[in-house]
PDB file of C-alpha atoms in Angstrom:
ATOM      1  CA  UNK A   1     -21.714  -9.640   2.973  1.00  0.00           C
ATOM      2  CA  UNK A   2     -23.871 -13.144   3.206  1.00  0.00           C
ATOM      3  CA  UNK A   3     -22.593 -15.698   3.534  1.00  0.00           C
ATOM      4  CA  UNK A   4     -21.856 -16.980   0.049  1.00  0.00           C
ATOM      5  CA  UNK A   5     -20.241 -13.456  -1.457  1.00  0.00           C
ATOM      6  CA  UNK A   6     -17.300 -13.793   1.977  1.00  0.00           C
ATOM      7  CA  UNK A   7     -17.041 -16.661   0.063  1.00  0.00           C
ATOM      8  CA  UNK A   8     -16.360 -15.146  -2.568  1.00  0.00           C
ATOM      9  CA  UNK A   9     -14.432 -12.903  -1.690  1.00  0.00           C
ATOM     10  CA  UNK A  10     -11.967 -15.619   0.760  1.00  0.00           C
ATOM     11  CA  UNK A  11     -11.662 -17.870  -3.385  1.00  0.00           C
ATOM     12  CA  UNK A  12     -10.510 -14.443  -4.744  1.00  0.00           C
ATOM     13  CA  UNK A  13      -7.772 -13.981  -1.691  1.00  0.00           C
ATOM     14  CA  UNK A  14      -6.635 -17.312  -2.042  1.00  0.00           C
ATOM     15  CA  UNK A  15      -6.196 -17.273  -5.964  1.00  0.00           C
ATOM     16  CA  UNK A  16      -4.617 -13.949  -6.041  1.00  0.00           C
ATOM     17  CA  UNK A  17      -1.829 -14.902  -2.673  1.00  0.00           C
ATOM     18  CA  UNK A  18      -1.232 -18.092  -5.596  1.00  0.00           C
ATOM     19  CA  UNK A  19      -0.388 -15.854  -7.778  1.00  0.00           C
ATOM     20  CA  UNK A  20       1.208 -13.224  -6.482  1.00  0.00           C
ATOM     21  CA  UNK A  21       3.737 -15.744  -4.770  1.00  0.00           C
ATOM     22  CA  UNK A  22       6.899 -16.526  -7.159  1.00  0.00           C
ATOM     23  CA  UNK A  23      10.176 -17.797  -7.063  1.00  0.00           C
ATOM     24  CA  UNK A  24      12.223 -15.179  -7.577  1.00  0.00           C
ATOM     25  CA  UNK A  25      11.639 -10.965  -7.125  1.00  0.00           C
ATOM     26  CA  UNK A  26      13.578  -8.777  -7.731  1.00  0.00           C
ATOM     27  CA  UNK A  27      11.642  -5.568  -7.765  1.00  0.00           C
ATOM     28  CA  UNK A  28      12.803  -2.023  -5.953  1.00  0.00           C
ATOM     29  CA  UNK A  29      12.303  -2.533  -2.680  1.00  0.00           C
ATOM     30  CA  UNK A  30      15.648  -1.829  -0.708  1.00  0.00           C
ATOM     31  CA  UNK A  31      17.760  -5.242  -0.340  1.00  0.00           C
ATOM     32  CA  UNK A  32      19.061  -7.172   1.985  1.00  0.00           C
ATOM     33  CA  UNK A  33      22.311  -5.190   2.946  1.00  0.00           C
ATOM     34  CA  UNK A  34      22.202  -3.032   0.939  1.00  0.00           C
ATOM     35  CA  UNK A  35      22.180   0.376   3.226  1.00  0.00           C
ATOM     36  CA  UNK A  36      24.546   0.707   5.718  1.00  0.00           C
ATOM     37  CA  UNK A  37      23.883   0.251   9.800  1.00  0.00           C
ATOM     38  CA  UNK A  38      23.232   3.560  10.282  1.00  0.00           C
ATOM     39  CA  UNK A  39      20.356   4.291   8.066  1.00  0.00           C
ATOM     40  CA  UNK A  40      18.900   1.456   8.613  1.00  0.00           C
ATOM     41  CA  UNK A  41      18.856   1.952  12.336  1.00  0.00           C
ATOM     42  CA  UNK A  42      17.408   5.590  11.957  1.00  0.00           C
ATOM     43  CA  UNK A  43      14.502   4.592   9.351  1.00  0.00           C
ATOM     44  CA  UNK A  44      13.306   1.386  11.548  1.00  0.00           C
ATOM     45  CA  UNK A  45      13.534   4.162  15.364  1.00  0.00           C
ATOM     46  CA  UNK A  46      11.113   6.942  12.384  1.00  0.00           C
ATOM     47  CA  UNK A  47       8.655   4.387  12.086  1.00  0.00           C
ATOM     48  CA  UNK A  48       7.792   3.210  15.729  1.00  0.00           C
ATOM     49  CA  UNK A  49       5.617   5.857  16.385  1.00  0.00           C
ATOM     50  CA  UNK A  50       3.772   5.387  13.260  1.00  0.00           C
ATOM     51  CA  UNK A  51       3.753   1.088  14.399  1.00  0.00           C
ATOM     52  CA  UNK A  52       2.187   2.387  17.625  1.00  0.00           C
ATOM     53  CA  UNK A  53      -0.294   4.009  16.235  1.00  0.00           C
ATOM     54  CA  UNK A  54      -1.380   1.703  13.572  1.00  0.00           C
ATOM     55  CA  UNK A  55      -1.768  -1.158  16.128  1.00  0.00           C
ATOM     56  CA  UNK A  56      -3.759   0.733  18.230  1.00  0.00           C
ATOM     57  CA  UNK A  57      -6.248   1.211  15.616  1.00  0.00           C
ATOM     58  CA  UNK A  58      -6.347  -2.673  14.207  1.00  0.00           C
ATOM     59  CA  UNK A  59      -7.611  -3.550  18.035  1.00  0.00           C
ATOM     60  CA  UNK A  60      -9.987  -1.537  17.866  1.00  0.00           C
ATOM     61  CA  UNK A  61     -11.158  -2.282  14.900  1.00  0.00           C
ATOM     62  CA  UNK A  62     -10.653  -5.580  14.909  1.00  0.00           C
ATOM     63  CA  UNK A  63     -12.987  -5.436  18.632  1.00  0.00           C
ATOM     64  CA  UNK A  64     -15.229  -2.909  17.322  1.00  0.00           C
ATOM     65  CA  UNK A  65     -15.580  -3.832  13.900  1.00  0.00           C
ATOM     66  CA  UNK A  66     -15.339  -7.480  13.878  1.00  0.00           C
ATOM     67  CA  UNK A  67     -17.679  -7.583   9.806  1.00  0.00           C
ATOM     68  CA  UNK A  68     -15.010  -5.267   8.930  1.00  0.00           C
ATOM     69  CA  UNK A  69     -12.374  -8.433   9.325  1.00  0.00           C
ATOM     70  CA  UNK A  70     -12.789  -9.975   6.167  1.00  0.00           C
ATOM     71  CA  UNK A  71     -12.146  -6.059   3.994  1.00  0.00           C
ATOM     72  CA  UNK A  72      -9.170  -5.539   6.478  1.00  0.00           C
ATOM     73  CA  UNK A  73      -7.560  -8.948   5.367  1.00  0.00           C
ATOM     74  CA  UNK A  74      -8.465  -8.666   1.381  1.00  0.00           C
ATOM     75  CA  UNK A  75      -6.646  -4.919   1.804  1.00  0.00           C
ATOM     76  CA  UNK A  76      -3.264  -6.946   3.445  1.00  0.00           C
ATOM     77  CA  UNK A  77      -3.486  -9.648   0.512  1.00  0.00           C
ATOM     78  CA  UNK A  78      -3.694  -6.927  -2.562  1.00  0.00           C
ATOM     79  CA  UNK A  79      -0.742  -5.062  -0.818  1.00  0.00           C
ATOM     80  CA  UNK A  80       0.797  -8.513  -0.714  1.00  0.00           C
ATOM     81  CA  UNK A  81       0.062  -9.359  -4.127  1.00  0.00           C
ATOM     82  CA  UNK A  82       0.817  -5.969  -6.085  1.00  0.00           C
ATOM     83  CA  UNK A  83       4.369  -5.362  -4.484  1.00  0.00           C
ATOM     84  CA  UNK A  84       5.045  -8.805  -5.456  1.00  0.00           C
ATOM     85  CA  UNK A  85       4.762  -8.267  -8.918  1.00  0.00           C
ATOM     86  CA  UNK A  86       8.492  -7.654 -11.256  1.00  0.00           C
ATOM     87  CA  UNK A  87       7.298  -6.125 -14.275  1.00  0.00           C
ATOM     88  CA  UNK A  88      10.308  -5.748 -16.094  1.00  0.00           C
ATOM     89  CA  UNK A  89      12.119  -2.645 -18.002  1.00  0.00           C
ATOM     90  CA  UNK A  90      12.724  -2.949 -21.329  1.00  0.00           C
ATOM     91  CA  UNK A  91      14.669   0.462 -21.235  1.00  0.00           C
ATOM     92  CA  UNK A  92      16.785   0.471 -17.857  1.00  0.00           C
ATOM     93  CA  UNK A  93      17.280  -3.015 -17.959  1.00  0.00           C
ATOM     94  CA  UNK A  94      15.960  -2.754 -14.055  1.00  0.00           C
ATOM     95  CA  UNK A  95      12.472  -3.690 -12.572  1.00  0.00           C
ATOM     96  CA  UNK A  96       9.264  -2.599 -11.223  1.00  0.00           C
ATOM     97  CA  UNK A  97       6.301  -2.963  -8.872  1.00  0.00           C
ATOM     98  CA  UNK A  98       3.337  -1.285  -8.054  1.00  0.00           C
ATOM     99  CA  UNK A  99       2.871  -1.431  -3.996  1.00  0.00           C
ATOM    100  CA  UNK A 100      -1.172  -1.776  -3.488  1.00  0.00           C
ATOM    101  CA  UNK A 101      -1.347   0.347  -0.209  1.00  0.00           C
ATOM    102  CA  UNK A 102      -3.642   2.905  -1.584  1.00  0.00           C
ATOM    103  CA  UNK A 103      -6.507   0.219  -1.269  1.00  0.00           C
ATOM    104  CA  UNK A 104      -5.247  -0.190   2.258  1.00  0.00           C
ATOM    105  CA  UNK A 105      -4.990   4.029   3.313  1.00  0.00           C
ATOM    106  CA  UNK A 106      -8.402   5.200   1.933  1.00  0.00           C
ATOM    107  CA  UNK A 107     -10.486   2.528   3.631  1.00  0.00           C
ATOM    108  CA  UNK A 108      -8.647   2.448   7.083  1.00  0.00           C
ATOM    109  CA  UNK A 109      -6.522   5.410   6.966  1.00  0.00           C
ATOM    110  CA  UNK A 110      -2.914   5.873   7.481  1.00  0.00           C
ATOM    111  CA  UNK A 111      -1.988   4.303  10.923  1.00  0.00           C
ATOM    112  CA  UNK A 112      -3.499   1.128   9.784  1.00  0.00           C
ATOM    113  CA  UNK A 113      -2.064   0.746   6.590  1.00  0.00           C
ATOM    114  CA  UNK A 114       1.874   0.559   8.420  1.00  0.00           C
ATOM    115  CA  UNK A 115       0.821  -2.321  10.390  1.00  0.00           C
ATOM    116  CA  UNK A 116      -0.247  -4.198   6.939  1.00  0.00           C
ATOM    117  CA  UNK A 117       2.696  -2.783   5.282  1.00  0.00           C
ATOM    118  CA  UNK A 118       5.704  -3.694   7.604  1.00  0.00           C
ATOM    119  CA  UNK A 119       3.560  -7.792   7.790  1.00  0.00           C
ATOM    120  CA  UNK A 120       3.413  -7.945   3.752  1.00  0.00           C
ATOM    121  CA  UNK A 121       7.264  -6.563   3.454  1.00  0.00           C
ATOM    122  CA  UNK A 122       8.210  -8.943   6.391  1.00  0.00           C
ATOM    123  CA  UNK A 123       6.534 -11.781   4.354  1.00  0.00           C
ATOM    124  CA  UNK A 124       8.235 -11.409   1.262  1.00  0.00           C
ATOM    125  CA  UNK A 125      12.011 -10.448   2.931  1.00  0.00           C
ATOM    126  CA  UNK A 126      11.316 -13.994   4.387  1.00  0.00           C
ATOM    127  CA  UNK A 127       9.129 -16.308   1.720  1.00  0.00           C
ATOM    128  CA  UNK A 128       9.960 -14.201  -1.301  1.00  0.00           C
ATOM    129  CA  UNK A 129      13.470 -13.159  -1.018  1.00  0.00           C
ATOM    130  CA  UNK A 130      11.942  -9.417  -2.058  1.00  0.00           C
ATOM    131  CA  UNK A 131      13.694  -7.175  -0.289  1.00  0.00           C
ATOM    132  CA  UNK A 132      15.566  -7.710   3.213  1.00  0.00           C
ATOM    133  CA  UNK A 133      15.364  -7.841   7.287  1.00  0.00           C
ATOM    134  CA  UNK A 134      18.328  -4.976   7.485  1.00  0.00           C
ATOM    135  CA  UNK A 135      15.670  -2.676   5.456  1.00  0.00           C
ATOM    136  CA  UNK A 136      12.638  -3.174   6.462  1.00  0.00           C
ATOM    137  CA  UNK A 137      12.795   0.100   8.293  1.00  0.00           C
ATOM    138  CA  UNK A 138      12.987   2.270   5.522  1.00  0.00           C
ATOM    139  CA  UNK A 139      11.121  -0.221   2.957  1.00  0.00           C
ATOM    140  CA  UNK A 140       8.498   0.064   5.870  1.00  0.00           C
ATOM    141  CA  UNK A 141       8.867   3.804   5.736  1.00  0.00           C
ATOM    142  CA  UNK A 142       8.869   4.848   2.329  1.00  0.00           C
ATOM    143  CA  UNK A 143       5.407   1.620   1.276  1.00  0.00           C
ATOM    144  CA  UNK A 144       4.000   1.583   4.034  1.00  0.00           C
ATOM    145  CA  UNK A 145       3.665   5.645   5.418  1.00  0.00           C
ATOM    146  CA  UNK A 146       4.806   7.663   3.231  1.00  0.00           C
ATOM    147  CA  UNK A 147       2.742   6.636   0.116  1.00  0.00           C
ATOM    148  CA  UNK A 148      -0.002   6.080   1.979  1.00  0.00           C
ATOM    149  CA  UNK A 149      -0.072   9.303   4.000  1.00  0.00           C
ATOM    150  CA  UNK A 150       0.093  10.904   0.339  1.00  0.00           C
ATOM    151  CA  UNK A 151      -2.417   8.137  -0.484  1.00  0.00           C
ATOM    152  CA  UNK A 152      -4.705   9.518   2.414  1.00  0.00           C
ATOM    153  CA  UNK A 153      -4.140  12.690   1.922  1.00  0.00           C
ATOM    154  CA  UNK A 154      -4.660  13.666  -1.497  1.00  0.00           C
ATOM    155  CA  UNK A 155      -7.823  11.104  -1.044  1.00  0.00           C
ATOM    156  CA  UNK A 156      -9.710  13.532   1.487  1.00  0.00           C
ATOM    157  CA  UNK A 157      -8.488  16.372  -0.494  1.00  0.00           C
ATOM    158  CA  UNK A 158     -10.854  15.155  -3.180  1.00  0.00           C
ATOM    159  CA  UNK A 159     -13.808  14.844  -1.191  1.00  0.00           C
ATOM    160  CA  UNK A 160     -13.602  18.447   0.094  1.00  0.00           C
ATOM    161  CA  UNK A 161     -13.905  19.069  -3.532  1.00  0.00           C
ATOM    162  CA  UNK A 162     -16.200  17.331  -4.528  1.00  0.00           C
ATOM    163  CA  UNK A 163     -14.745  15.571  -7.376  1.00  0.00           C
ATOM    164  CA  UNK A 164     -16.042  11.885  -8.273  1.00  0.00           C
ATOM    165  CA  UNK A 165     -14.814   9.277  -5.970  1.00  0.00           C
ATOM    166  CA  UNK A 166     -13.897   6.623  -8.456  1.00  0.00           C
ATOM    167  CA  UNK A 167     -11.416  10.053  -9.752  1.00  0.00           C
ATOM    168  CA  UNK A 168     -10.066  10.804  -5.546  1.00  0.00           C
ATOM    169  CA  UNK A 169      -9.152   6.611  -5.371  1.00  0.00           C
ATOM    170  CA  UNK A 170      -7.484   7.081  -8.600  1.00  0.00           C
ATOM    171  CA  UNK A 171      -5.803  10.054  -7.371  1.00  0.00           C
ATOM    172  CA  UNK A 172      -4.721   8.100  -4.487  1.00  0.00           C
ATOM    173  CA  UNK A 173      -3.109   5.176  -5.439  1.00  0.00           C
ATOM    174  CA  UNK A 174      -1.766   6.870  -8.598  1.00  0.00           C
ATOM    175  CA  UNK A 175       0.505   9.277  -6.791  1.00  0.00           C
ATOM    176  CA  UNK A 176       1.143   7.129  -3.244  1.00  0.00           C
ATOM    177  CA  UNK A 177       2.709   5.035  -5.423  1.00  0.00           C
ATOM    178  CA  UNK A 178       4.606   7.192  -7.471  1.00  0.00           C
ATOM    179  CA  UNK A 179       5.452   9.041  -4.513  1.00  0.00           C
ATOM    180  CA  UNK A 180       7.293   5.744  -2.862  1.00  0.00           C
ATOM    181  CA  UNK A 181       9.701   5.246  -5.472  1.00  0.00           C
ATOM    182  CA  UNK A 182      10.026   9.056  -4.508  1.00  0.00           C
ATOM    183  CA  UNK A 183      11.249   8.485  -0.578  1.00  0.00           C
ATOM    184  CA  UNK A 184      12.694   5.019  -2.249  1.00  0.00           C
ATOM    185  CA  UNK A 185      14.856   6.926  -4.096  1.00  0.00           C
ATOM    186  CA  UNK A 186      15.561   9.878  -1.836  1.00  0.00           C
ATOM    187  CA  UNK A 187      16.996   7.015   0.415  1.00  0.00           C
ATOM    188  CA  UNK A 188      19.242   5.627  -1.565  1.00  0.00           C
ATOM    189  CA  UNK A 189      20.453   8.964  -2.542  1.00  0.00           C
ATOM    190  CA  UNK A 190      20.872  10.156   1.548  1.00  0.00           C
ATOM    191  CA  UNK A 191      23.351   6.540   2.138  1.00  0.00           C
ATOM    192  CA  UNK A 192      25.005   6.987  -1.581  1.00  0.00           C
ATOM    193  CA  UNK A 193      25.509  11.126  -2.383  1.00  0.00           C
ATOM    194  CA  UNK A 194      27.028  11.767  -6.126  1.00  0.00           C
ATOM    195  CA  UNK A 195      30.745  13.215  -6.234  1.00  0.00           C
ATOM    196  CA  UNK A 196      29.209  15.203  -7.896  1.00  0.00           C
ATOM    197  CA  UNK A 197      26.000  16.915  -7.049  1.00  0.00           C
ATOM    198  CA  UNK A 198      26.030  15.236  -3.884  1.00  0.00           C
ATOM    199  CA  UNK A 199      22.197  14.273  -2.421  1.00  0.00           C
ATOM    200  CA  UNK A 200      19.821  15.661  -5.052  1.00  0.00           C
ATOM    201  CA  UNK A 201      21.721  15.085  -8.247  1.00  0.00           C
ATOM    202  CA  UNK A 202      22.223  11.128  -6.879  1.00  0.00           C
ATOM    203  CA  UNK A 203      18.283  10.948  -6.486  1.00  0.00           C
ATOM    204  CA  UNK A 204      17.364  12.362  -9.788  1.00  0.00           C
ATOM    205  CA  UNK A 205      19.840   9.164 -11.250  1.00  0.00           C
ATOM    206  CA  UNK A 206      17.475   6.915  -9.200  1.00  0.00           C
ATOM    207  CA  UNK A 207      14.380   8.133 -10.290  1.00  0.00           C
ATOM    208  CA  UNK A 208      15.650   8.787 -13.522  1.00  0.00           C
ATOM    209  CA  UNK A 209      15.693   4.376 -13.526  1.00  0.00           C
ATOM    210  CA  UNK A 210      12.633   3.564 -12.465  1.00  0.00           C
ATOM    211  CA  UNK A 211      10.585   6.458 -14.137  1.00  0.00           C
ATOM    212  CA  UNK A 212       9.719   4.636 -17.489  1.00  0.00           C
ATOM    213  CA  UNK A 213       8.365   1.686 -15.454  1.00  0.00           C
ATOM    214  CA  UNK A 214       7.404   3.101 -12.768  1.00  0.00           C
ATOM    215  CA  UNK A 215       4.463   5.863 -13.883  1.00  0.00           C
ATOM    216  CA  UNK A 216       2.288   3.507 -16.516  1.00  0.00           C
ATOM    217  CA  UNK A 217       2.264   1.370 -13.098  1.00  0.00           C
ATOM    218  CA  UNK A 218       1.010   3.773 -11.164  1.00  0.00           C
ATOM    219  CA  UNK A 219      -1.963   4.529 -13.704  1.00  0.00           C
ATOM    220  CA  UNK A 220      -2.454   1.179 -14.016  1.00  0.00           C
ATOM    221  CA  UNK A 221      -2.734   0.868 -10.242  1.00  0.00           C
ATOM    222  CA  UNK A 222      -4.939   3.998  -9.897  1.00  0.00           C
ATOM    223  CA  UNK A 223      -7.635   1.984 -12.315  1.00  0.00           C
ATOM    224  CA  UNK A 224      -7.059  -1.225 -10.621  1.00  0.00           C
ATOM    225  CA  UNK A 225      -7.569   0.313  -6.829  1.00  0.00           C
ATOM    226  CA  UNK A 226     -10.753   2.102  -8.402  1.00  0.00           C
ATOM    227  CA  UNK A 227     -12.223  -0.800  -9.608  1.00  0.00           C
ATOM    228  CA  UNK A 228     -11.636  -3.067  -6.712  1.00  0.00           C
ATOM    229  CA  UNK A 229     -12.855   0.294  -4.753  1.00  0.00           C
ATOM    230  CA  UNK A 230     -16.288   0.191  -7.084  1.00  0.00           C
ATOM    231  CA  UNK A 231     -16.442  -3.667  -6.642  1.00  0.00           C
ATOM    232  CA  UNK A 232     -16.468  -3.762  -2.367  1.00  0.00           C
ATOM    233  CA  UNK A 233     -19.143  -0.582  -2.577  1.00  0.00           C
ATOM    234  CA  UNK A 234     -21.678  -3.355  -4.104  1.00  0.00           C
ATOM    235  CA  UNK A 235     -20.875  -6.592  -2.419  1.00  0.00           C
ATOM    236  CA  UNK A 236     -19.604  -4.902   1.108  1.00  0.00           C
ATOM    237  CA  UNK A 237     -21.808  -2.406   1.304  1.00  0.00           C
ATOM    238  CA  UNK A 238     -22.894  -3.138   5.022  1.00  0.00           C
ATOM    239  CA  UNK A 239     -18.861  -3.631   6.131  1.00  0.00           C
ATOM    240  CA  UNK A 240     -17.622  -0.387   4.480  1.00  0.00           C
ATOM    241  CA  UNK A 241     -20.393   1.711   6.456  1.00  0.00           C
ATOM    242  CA  UNK A 242     -18.722   0.134   9.135  1.00  0.00           C
ATOM    243  CA  UNK A 243     -15.575   1.047   9.063  1.00  0.00           C
ATOM    244  CA  UNK A 244     -17.078   4.694   8.220  1.00  0.00           C
ATOM    245  CA  UNK A 245     -15.742   4.028   4.639  1.00  0.00           C
ATOM    246  CA  UNK A 246     -19.718   5.016   3.272  1.00  0.00           C
ATOM    247  CA  UNK A 247     -21.969   7.183   5.725  1.00  0.00           C
ATOM    248  CA  UNK A 248     -25.540   5.087   7.203  1.00  0.00           C
ATOM    249  CA  UNK A 249     -27.920   6.244   4.880  1.00  0.00           C
ATOM    250  CA  UNK A 250     -29.786   7.060   7.950  1.00  0.00           C
ATOM    251  CA  UNK A 251     -32.835   7.818   6.170  1.00  0.00           C
ATOM    252  CA  UNK A 252     -33.038   3.881   5.012  1.00  0.00           C
ATOM    253  CA  UNK A 253     -31.958   2.911   8.679  1.00  0.00           C
ATOM    254  CA  UNK A 254     -35.124   4.337   9.724  1.00  0.00           C
ATOM    255  CA  UNK A 255     -37.551   2.755   8.115  1.00  0.00           C
TER     256      UNK A 255
END
């Protein structure tokens, strides 16, 4: 990526972040104080191994792949912007949002996305009242760990099945988005089981509230993420080769 292209990317990131910050955000991050303390602690502890692995991987990228730092920052900004958007549902009277974690999961893998995700969620909780500090562990597990885990797995499965890369990226981002909401619904159901039907009935209720909005959002996120990846393959090919997303053309390197 030359200097002109880097400036173009940096400008796009600044503009995207400016549009992503809104005065009031009330989407489906679990809000402050909503979960009982024991669940807040349990989900936080469950995140620790993933965050430790992410920290180690982040240090490796910073020291060994400095050319990819702009791509790393872009993946974080992409998650921040998309997960800050509030999309109202006229059917349910609620709201929902994309997650934006599929991009980072496809490019950098699972552990890196856990670090990027917790940073995004922390800023959103402090600056936008989106989510909360007590529910940071639960939100991190659903959006920054579980969703990216599925996204990465689907992308790798698509590679093994020799699917077109654009299709693999689309499926990874879209299904990772939906899986995040499945996990969030389970977290809420676990904390507040229904009197009739228990956790399963409660999870179905929470899923039903957001499914109408989230399914089309997941499809849109998959399309947008595939387009972003395609653009990066054109404008940041060397950086993507550096982090191992694209295989280096040995024949060309030898010339």
